[in-house]
Short mmCIF file of N, CA and C in Angstrom, two decimals:
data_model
loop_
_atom_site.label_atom_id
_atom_site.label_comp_id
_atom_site.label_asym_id
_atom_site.label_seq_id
_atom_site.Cartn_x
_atom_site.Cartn_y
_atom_site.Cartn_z
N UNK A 1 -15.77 44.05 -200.10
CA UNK A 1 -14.88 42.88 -200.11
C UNK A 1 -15.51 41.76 -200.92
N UNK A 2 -14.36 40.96 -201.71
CA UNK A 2 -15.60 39.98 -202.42
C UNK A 2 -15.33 38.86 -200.97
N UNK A 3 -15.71 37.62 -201.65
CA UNK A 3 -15.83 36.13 -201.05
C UNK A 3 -14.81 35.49 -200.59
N UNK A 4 -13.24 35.69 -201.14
CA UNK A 4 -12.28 35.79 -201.01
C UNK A 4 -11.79 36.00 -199.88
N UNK A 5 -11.79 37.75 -199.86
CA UNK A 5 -11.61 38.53 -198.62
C UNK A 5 -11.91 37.84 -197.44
N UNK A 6 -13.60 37.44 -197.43
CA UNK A 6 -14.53 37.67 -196.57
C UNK A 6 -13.78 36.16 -195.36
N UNK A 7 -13.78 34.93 -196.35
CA UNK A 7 -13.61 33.84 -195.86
C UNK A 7 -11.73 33.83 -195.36
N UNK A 8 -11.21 34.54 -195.94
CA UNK A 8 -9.83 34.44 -195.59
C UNK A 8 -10.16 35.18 -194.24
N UNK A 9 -10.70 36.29 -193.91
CA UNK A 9 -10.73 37.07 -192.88
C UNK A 9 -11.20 35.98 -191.80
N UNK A 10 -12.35 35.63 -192.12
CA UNK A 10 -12.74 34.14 -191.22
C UNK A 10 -11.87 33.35 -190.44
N UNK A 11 -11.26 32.61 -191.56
CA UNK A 11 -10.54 31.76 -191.40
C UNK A 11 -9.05 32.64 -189.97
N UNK A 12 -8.64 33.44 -190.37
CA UNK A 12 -7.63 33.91 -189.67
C UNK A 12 -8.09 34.44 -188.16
N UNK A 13 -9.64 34.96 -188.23
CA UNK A 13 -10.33 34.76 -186.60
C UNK A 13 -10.56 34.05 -185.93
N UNK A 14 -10.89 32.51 -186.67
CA UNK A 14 -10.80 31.40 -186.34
C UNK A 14 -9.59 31.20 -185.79
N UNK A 15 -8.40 30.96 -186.16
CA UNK A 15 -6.70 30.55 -185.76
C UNK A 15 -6.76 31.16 -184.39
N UNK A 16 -7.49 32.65 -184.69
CA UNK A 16 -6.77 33.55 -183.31
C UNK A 16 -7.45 32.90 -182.11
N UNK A 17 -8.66 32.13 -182.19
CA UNK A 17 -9.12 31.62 -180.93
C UNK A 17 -9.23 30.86 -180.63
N UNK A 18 -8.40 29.76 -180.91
CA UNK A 18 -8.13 28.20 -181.19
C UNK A 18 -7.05 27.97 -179.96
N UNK A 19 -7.83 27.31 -178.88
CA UNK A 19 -6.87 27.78 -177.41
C UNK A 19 -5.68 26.60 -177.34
N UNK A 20 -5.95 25.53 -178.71
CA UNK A 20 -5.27 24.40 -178.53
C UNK A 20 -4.26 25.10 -179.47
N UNK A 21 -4.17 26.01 -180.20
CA UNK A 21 -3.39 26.65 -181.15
C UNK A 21 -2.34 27.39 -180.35
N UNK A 22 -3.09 28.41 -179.67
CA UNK A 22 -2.71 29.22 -178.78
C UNK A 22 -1.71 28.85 -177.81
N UNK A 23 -1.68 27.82 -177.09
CA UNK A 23 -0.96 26.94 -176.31
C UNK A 23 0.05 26.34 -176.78
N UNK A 24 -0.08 25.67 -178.10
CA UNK A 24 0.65 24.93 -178.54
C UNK A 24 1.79 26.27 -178.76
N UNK A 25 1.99 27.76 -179.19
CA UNK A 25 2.52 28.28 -179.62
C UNK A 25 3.18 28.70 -178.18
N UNK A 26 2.91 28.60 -177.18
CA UNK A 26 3.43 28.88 -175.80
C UNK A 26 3.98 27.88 -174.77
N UNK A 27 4.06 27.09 -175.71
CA UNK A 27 4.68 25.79 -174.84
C UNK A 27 6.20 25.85 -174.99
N UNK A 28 6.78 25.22 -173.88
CA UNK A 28 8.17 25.59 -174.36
C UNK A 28 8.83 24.19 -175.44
N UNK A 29 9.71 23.68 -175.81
CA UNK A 29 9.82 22.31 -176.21
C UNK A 29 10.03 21.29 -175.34
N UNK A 30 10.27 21.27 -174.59
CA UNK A 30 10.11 20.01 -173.31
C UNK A 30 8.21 19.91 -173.13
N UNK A 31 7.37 20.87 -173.10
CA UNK A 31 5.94 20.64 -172.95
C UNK A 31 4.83 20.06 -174.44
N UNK A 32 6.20 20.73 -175.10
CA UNK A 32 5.85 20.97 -176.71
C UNK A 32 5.81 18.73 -176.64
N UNK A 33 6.92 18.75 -176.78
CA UNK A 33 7.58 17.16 -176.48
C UNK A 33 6.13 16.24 -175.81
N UNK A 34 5.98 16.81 -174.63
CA UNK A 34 5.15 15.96 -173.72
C UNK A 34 3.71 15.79 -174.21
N UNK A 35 3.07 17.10 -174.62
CA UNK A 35 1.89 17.08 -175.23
C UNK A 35 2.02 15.86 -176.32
N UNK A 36 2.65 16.21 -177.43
CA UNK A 36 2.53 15.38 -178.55
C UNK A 36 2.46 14.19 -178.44
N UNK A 37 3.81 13.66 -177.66
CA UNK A 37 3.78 12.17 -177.10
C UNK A 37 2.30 11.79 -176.40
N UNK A 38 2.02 12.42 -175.26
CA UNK A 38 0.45 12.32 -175.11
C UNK A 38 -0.89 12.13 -176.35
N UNK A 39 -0.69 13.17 -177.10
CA UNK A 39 -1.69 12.83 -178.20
C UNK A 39 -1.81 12.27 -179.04
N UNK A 40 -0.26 11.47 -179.23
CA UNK A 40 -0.36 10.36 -180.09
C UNK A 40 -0.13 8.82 -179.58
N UNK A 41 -0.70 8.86 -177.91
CA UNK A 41 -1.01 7.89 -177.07
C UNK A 41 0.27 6.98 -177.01
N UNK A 42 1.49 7.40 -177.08
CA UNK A 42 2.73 7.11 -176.75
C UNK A 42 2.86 7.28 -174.83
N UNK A 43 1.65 8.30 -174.23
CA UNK A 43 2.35 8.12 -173.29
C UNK A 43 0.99 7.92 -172.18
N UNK A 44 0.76 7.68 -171.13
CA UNK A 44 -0.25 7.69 -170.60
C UNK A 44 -0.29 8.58 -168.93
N UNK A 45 -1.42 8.69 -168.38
CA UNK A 45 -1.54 9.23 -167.64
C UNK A 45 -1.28 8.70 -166.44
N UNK A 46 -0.71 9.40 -165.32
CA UNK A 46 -0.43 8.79 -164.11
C UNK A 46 -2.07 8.47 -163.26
N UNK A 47 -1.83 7.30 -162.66
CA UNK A 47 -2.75 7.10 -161.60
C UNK A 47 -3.12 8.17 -160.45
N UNK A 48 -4.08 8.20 -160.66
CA UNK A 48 -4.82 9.43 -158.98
C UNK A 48 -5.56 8.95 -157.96
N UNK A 49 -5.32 8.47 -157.46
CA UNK A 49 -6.24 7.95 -156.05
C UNK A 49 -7.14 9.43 -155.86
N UNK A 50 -8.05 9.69 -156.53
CA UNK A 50 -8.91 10.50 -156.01
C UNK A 50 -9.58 10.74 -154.66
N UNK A 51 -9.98 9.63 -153.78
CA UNK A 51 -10.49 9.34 -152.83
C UNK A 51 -8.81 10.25 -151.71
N UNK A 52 -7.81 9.40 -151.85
CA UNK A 52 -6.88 10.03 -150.85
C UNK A 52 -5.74 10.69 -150.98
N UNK A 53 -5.66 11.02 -152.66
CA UNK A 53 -4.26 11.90 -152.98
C UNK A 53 -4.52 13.62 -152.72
N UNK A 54 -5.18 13.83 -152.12
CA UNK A 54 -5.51 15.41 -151.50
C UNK A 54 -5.13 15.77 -150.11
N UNK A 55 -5.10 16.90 -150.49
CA UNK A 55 -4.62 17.30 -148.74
C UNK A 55 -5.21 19.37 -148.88
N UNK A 56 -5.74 19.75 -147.46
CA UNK A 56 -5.97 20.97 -147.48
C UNK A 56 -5.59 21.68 -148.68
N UNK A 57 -6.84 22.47 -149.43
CA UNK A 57 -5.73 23.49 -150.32
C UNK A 57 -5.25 24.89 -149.59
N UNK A 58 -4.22 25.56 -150.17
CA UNK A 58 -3.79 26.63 -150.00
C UNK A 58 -5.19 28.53 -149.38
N UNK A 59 -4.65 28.77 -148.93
CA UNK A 59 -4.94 29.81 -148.83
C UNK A 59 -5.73 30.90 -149.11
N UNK A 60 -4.29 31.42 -149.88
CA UNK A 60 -4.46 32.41 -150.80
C UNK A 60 -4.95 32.22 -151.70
N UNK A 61 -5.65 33.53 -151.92
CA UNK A 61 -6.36 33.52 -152.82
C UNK A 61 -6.00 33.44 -154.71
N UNK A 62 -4.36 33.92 -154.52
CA UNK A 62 -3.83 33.56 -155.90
C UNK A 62 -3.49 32.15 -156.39
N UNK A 63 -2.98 31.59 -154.97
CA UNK A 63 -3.17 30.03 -155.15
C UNK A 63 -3.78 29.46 -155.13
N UNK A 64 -5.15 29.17 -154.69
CA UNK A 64 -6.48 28.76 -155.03
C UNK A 64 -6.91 29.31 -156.62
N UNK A 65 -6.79 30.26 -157.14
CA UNK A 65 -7.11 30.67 -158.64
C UNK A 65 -6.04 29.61 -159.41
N UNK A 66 -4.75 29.46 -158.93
CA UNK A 66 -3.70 28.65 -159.72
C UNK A 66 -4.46 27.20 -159.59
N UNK A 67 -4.48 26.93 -158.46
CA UNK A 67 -5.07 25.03 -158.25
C UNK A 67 -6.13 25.23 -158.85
N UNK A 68 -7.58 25.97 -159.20
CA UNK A 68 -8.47 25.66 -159.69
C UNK A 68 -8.22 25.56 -160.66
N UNK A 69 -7.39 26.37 -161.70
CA UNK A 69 -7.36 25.99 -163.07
C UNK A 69 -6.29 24.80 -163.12
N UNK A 70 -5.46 24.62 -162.31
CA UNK A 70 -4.80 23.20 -162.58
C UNK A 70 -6.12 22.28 -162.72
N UNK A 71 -6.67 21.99 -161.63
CA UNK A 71 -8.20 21.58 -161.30
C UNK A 71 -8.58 20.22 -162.26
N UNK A 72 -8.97 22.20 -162.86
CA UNK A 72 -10.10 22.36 -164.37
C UNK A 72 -9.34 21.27 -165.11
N UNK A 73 -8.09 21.86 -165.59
CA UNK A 73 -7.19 20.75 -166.66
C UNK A 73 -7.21 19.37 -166.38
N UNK A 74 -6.96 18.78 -165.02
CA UNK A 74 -6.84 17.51 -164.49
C UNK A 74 -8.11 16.88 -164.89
N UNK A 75 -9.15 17.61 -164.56
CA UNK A 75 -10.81 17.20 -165.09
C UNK A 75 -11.00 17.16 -166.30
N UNK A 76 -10.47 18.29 -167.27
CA UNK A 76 -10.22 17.63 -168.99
C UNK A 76 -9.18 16.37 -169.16
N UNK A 77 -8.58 16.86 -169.01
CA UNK A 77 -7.50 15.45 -169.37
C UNK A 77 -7.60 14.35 -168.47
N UNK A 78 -8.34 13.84 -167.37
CA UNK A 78 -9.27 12.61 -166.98
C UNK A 78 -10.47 12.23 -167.42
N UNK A 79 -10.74 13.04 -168.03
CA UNK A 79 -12.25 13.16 -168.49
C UNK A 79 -12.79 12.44 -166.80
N UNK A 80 -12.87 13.46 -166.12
CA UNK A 80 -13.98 13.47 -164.38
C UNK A 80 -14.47 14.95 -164.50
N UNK A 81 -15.00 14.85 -162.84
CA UNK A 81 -15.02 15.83 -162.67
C UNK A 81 -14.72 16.02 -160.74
N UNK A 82 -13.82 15.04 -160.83
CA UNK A 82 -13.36 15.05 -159.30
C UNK A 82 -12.30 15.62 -158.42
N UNK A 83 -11.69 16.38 -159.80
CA UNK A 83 -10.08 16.95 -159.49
C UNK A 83 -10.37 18.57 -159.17
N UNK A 84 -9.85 18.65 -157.46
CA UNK A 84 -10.37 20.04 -157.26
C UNK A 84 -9.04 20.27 -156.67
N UNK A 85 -8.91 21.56 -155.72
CA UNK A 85 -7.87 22.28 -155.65
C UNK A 85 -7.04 21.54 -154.84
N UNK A 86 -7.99 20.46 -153.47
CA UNK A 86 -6.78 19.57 -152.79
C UNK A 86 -5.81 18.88 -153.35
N UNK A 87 -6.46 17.95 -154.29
CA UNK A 87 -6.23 17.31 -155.39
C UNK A 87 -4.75 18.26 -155.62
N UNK A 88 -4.45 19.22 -156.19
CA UNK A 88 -3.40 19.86 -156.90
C UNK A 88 -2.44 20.29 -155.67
N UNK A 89 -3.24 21.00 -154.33
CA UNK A 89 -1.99 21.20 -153.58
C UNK A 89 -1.56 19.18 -152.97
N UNK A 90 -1.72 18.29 -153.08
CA UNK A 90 -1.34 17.05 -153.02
C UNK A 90 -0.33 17.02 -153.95
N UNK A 91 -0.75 16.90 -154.91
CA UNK A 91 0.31 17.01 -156.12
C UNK A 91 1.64 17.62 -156.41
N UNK A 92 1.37 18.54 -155.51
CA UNK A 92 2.99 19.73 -155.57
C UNK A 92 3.59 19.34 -154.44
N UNK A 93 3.13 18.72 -153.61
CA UNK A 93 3.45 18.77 -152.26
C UNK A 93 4.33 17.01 -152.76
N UNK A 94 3.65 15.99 -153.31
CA UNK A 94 4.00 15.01 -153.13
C UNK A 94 4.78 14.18 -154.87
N UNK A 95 3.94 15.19 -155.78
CA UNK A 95 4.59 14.38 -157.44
C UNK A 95 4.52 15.56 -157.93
N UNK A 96 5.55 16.50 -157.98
CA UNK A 96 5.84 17.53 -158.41
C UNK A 96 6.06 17.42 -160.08
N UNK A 97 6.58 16.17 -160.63
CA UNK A 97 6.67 15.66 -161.85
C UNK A 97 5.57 15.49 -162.23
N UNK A 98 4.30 15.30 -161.86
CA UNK A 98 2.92 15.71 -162.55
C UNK A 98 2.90 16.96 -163.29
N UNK A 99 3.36 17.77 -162.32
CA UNK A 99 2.48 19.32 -162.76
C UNK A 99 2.85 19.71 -164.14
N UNK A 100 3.81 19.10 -165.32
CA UNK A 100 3.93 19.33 -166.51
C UNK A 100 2.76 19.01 -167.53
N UNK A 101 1.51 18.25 -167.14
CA UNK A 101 0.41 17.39 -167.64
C UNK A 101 -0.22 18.89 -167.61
#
């Protein structure tokens, strides 16, 4: 292969693991919508009483895997690291209009 090849091949392994790529291509247009407005600071984030917007989490064990990665996201997009699974079953239970973030 020359240099050509080599870097085009690159470049296209790169795309494939680009999770902000990846997402963006799986969003529907209402999320598609919300993201953007978010990243071009048109829209801002709701308030979290961290201290008392939680309540018991769930159970199961598939719903505990779902709230942790909600979690995870709430902790990127706050930049914390305080948002755990109560945190998310609070959220469904009480601002169901969050869970599009």
């Amino acid at each position: 292969k020359n240099i050509a090849e080599i870097t085009t091949d690159l470049a296209a392994a790169d795309q494939r693991r680009n999770p902000e790529m990846i997402a963006k291509s799986q969003m529907s247009p209402q999320e598609y919508e919300a993201w953007t407005t978010f990243n071009d600071r048109l829209w801002h984030l709701p308030e979290i009483d961290w201290d008392n917007n939680q309540l018991p989490p769930h159970i199961s064990l598939r719903s505990r895997k779902i709230a942790r990665r909600r979690a995870e996201a709430l902790n990127r997009l706050y930049k914390t690291d305080r948002a755990h699974e109560g945190h998310i079953t609070w959220i469904t239970q009480n601002k169901l209009e969050f869970l599009p973030l």
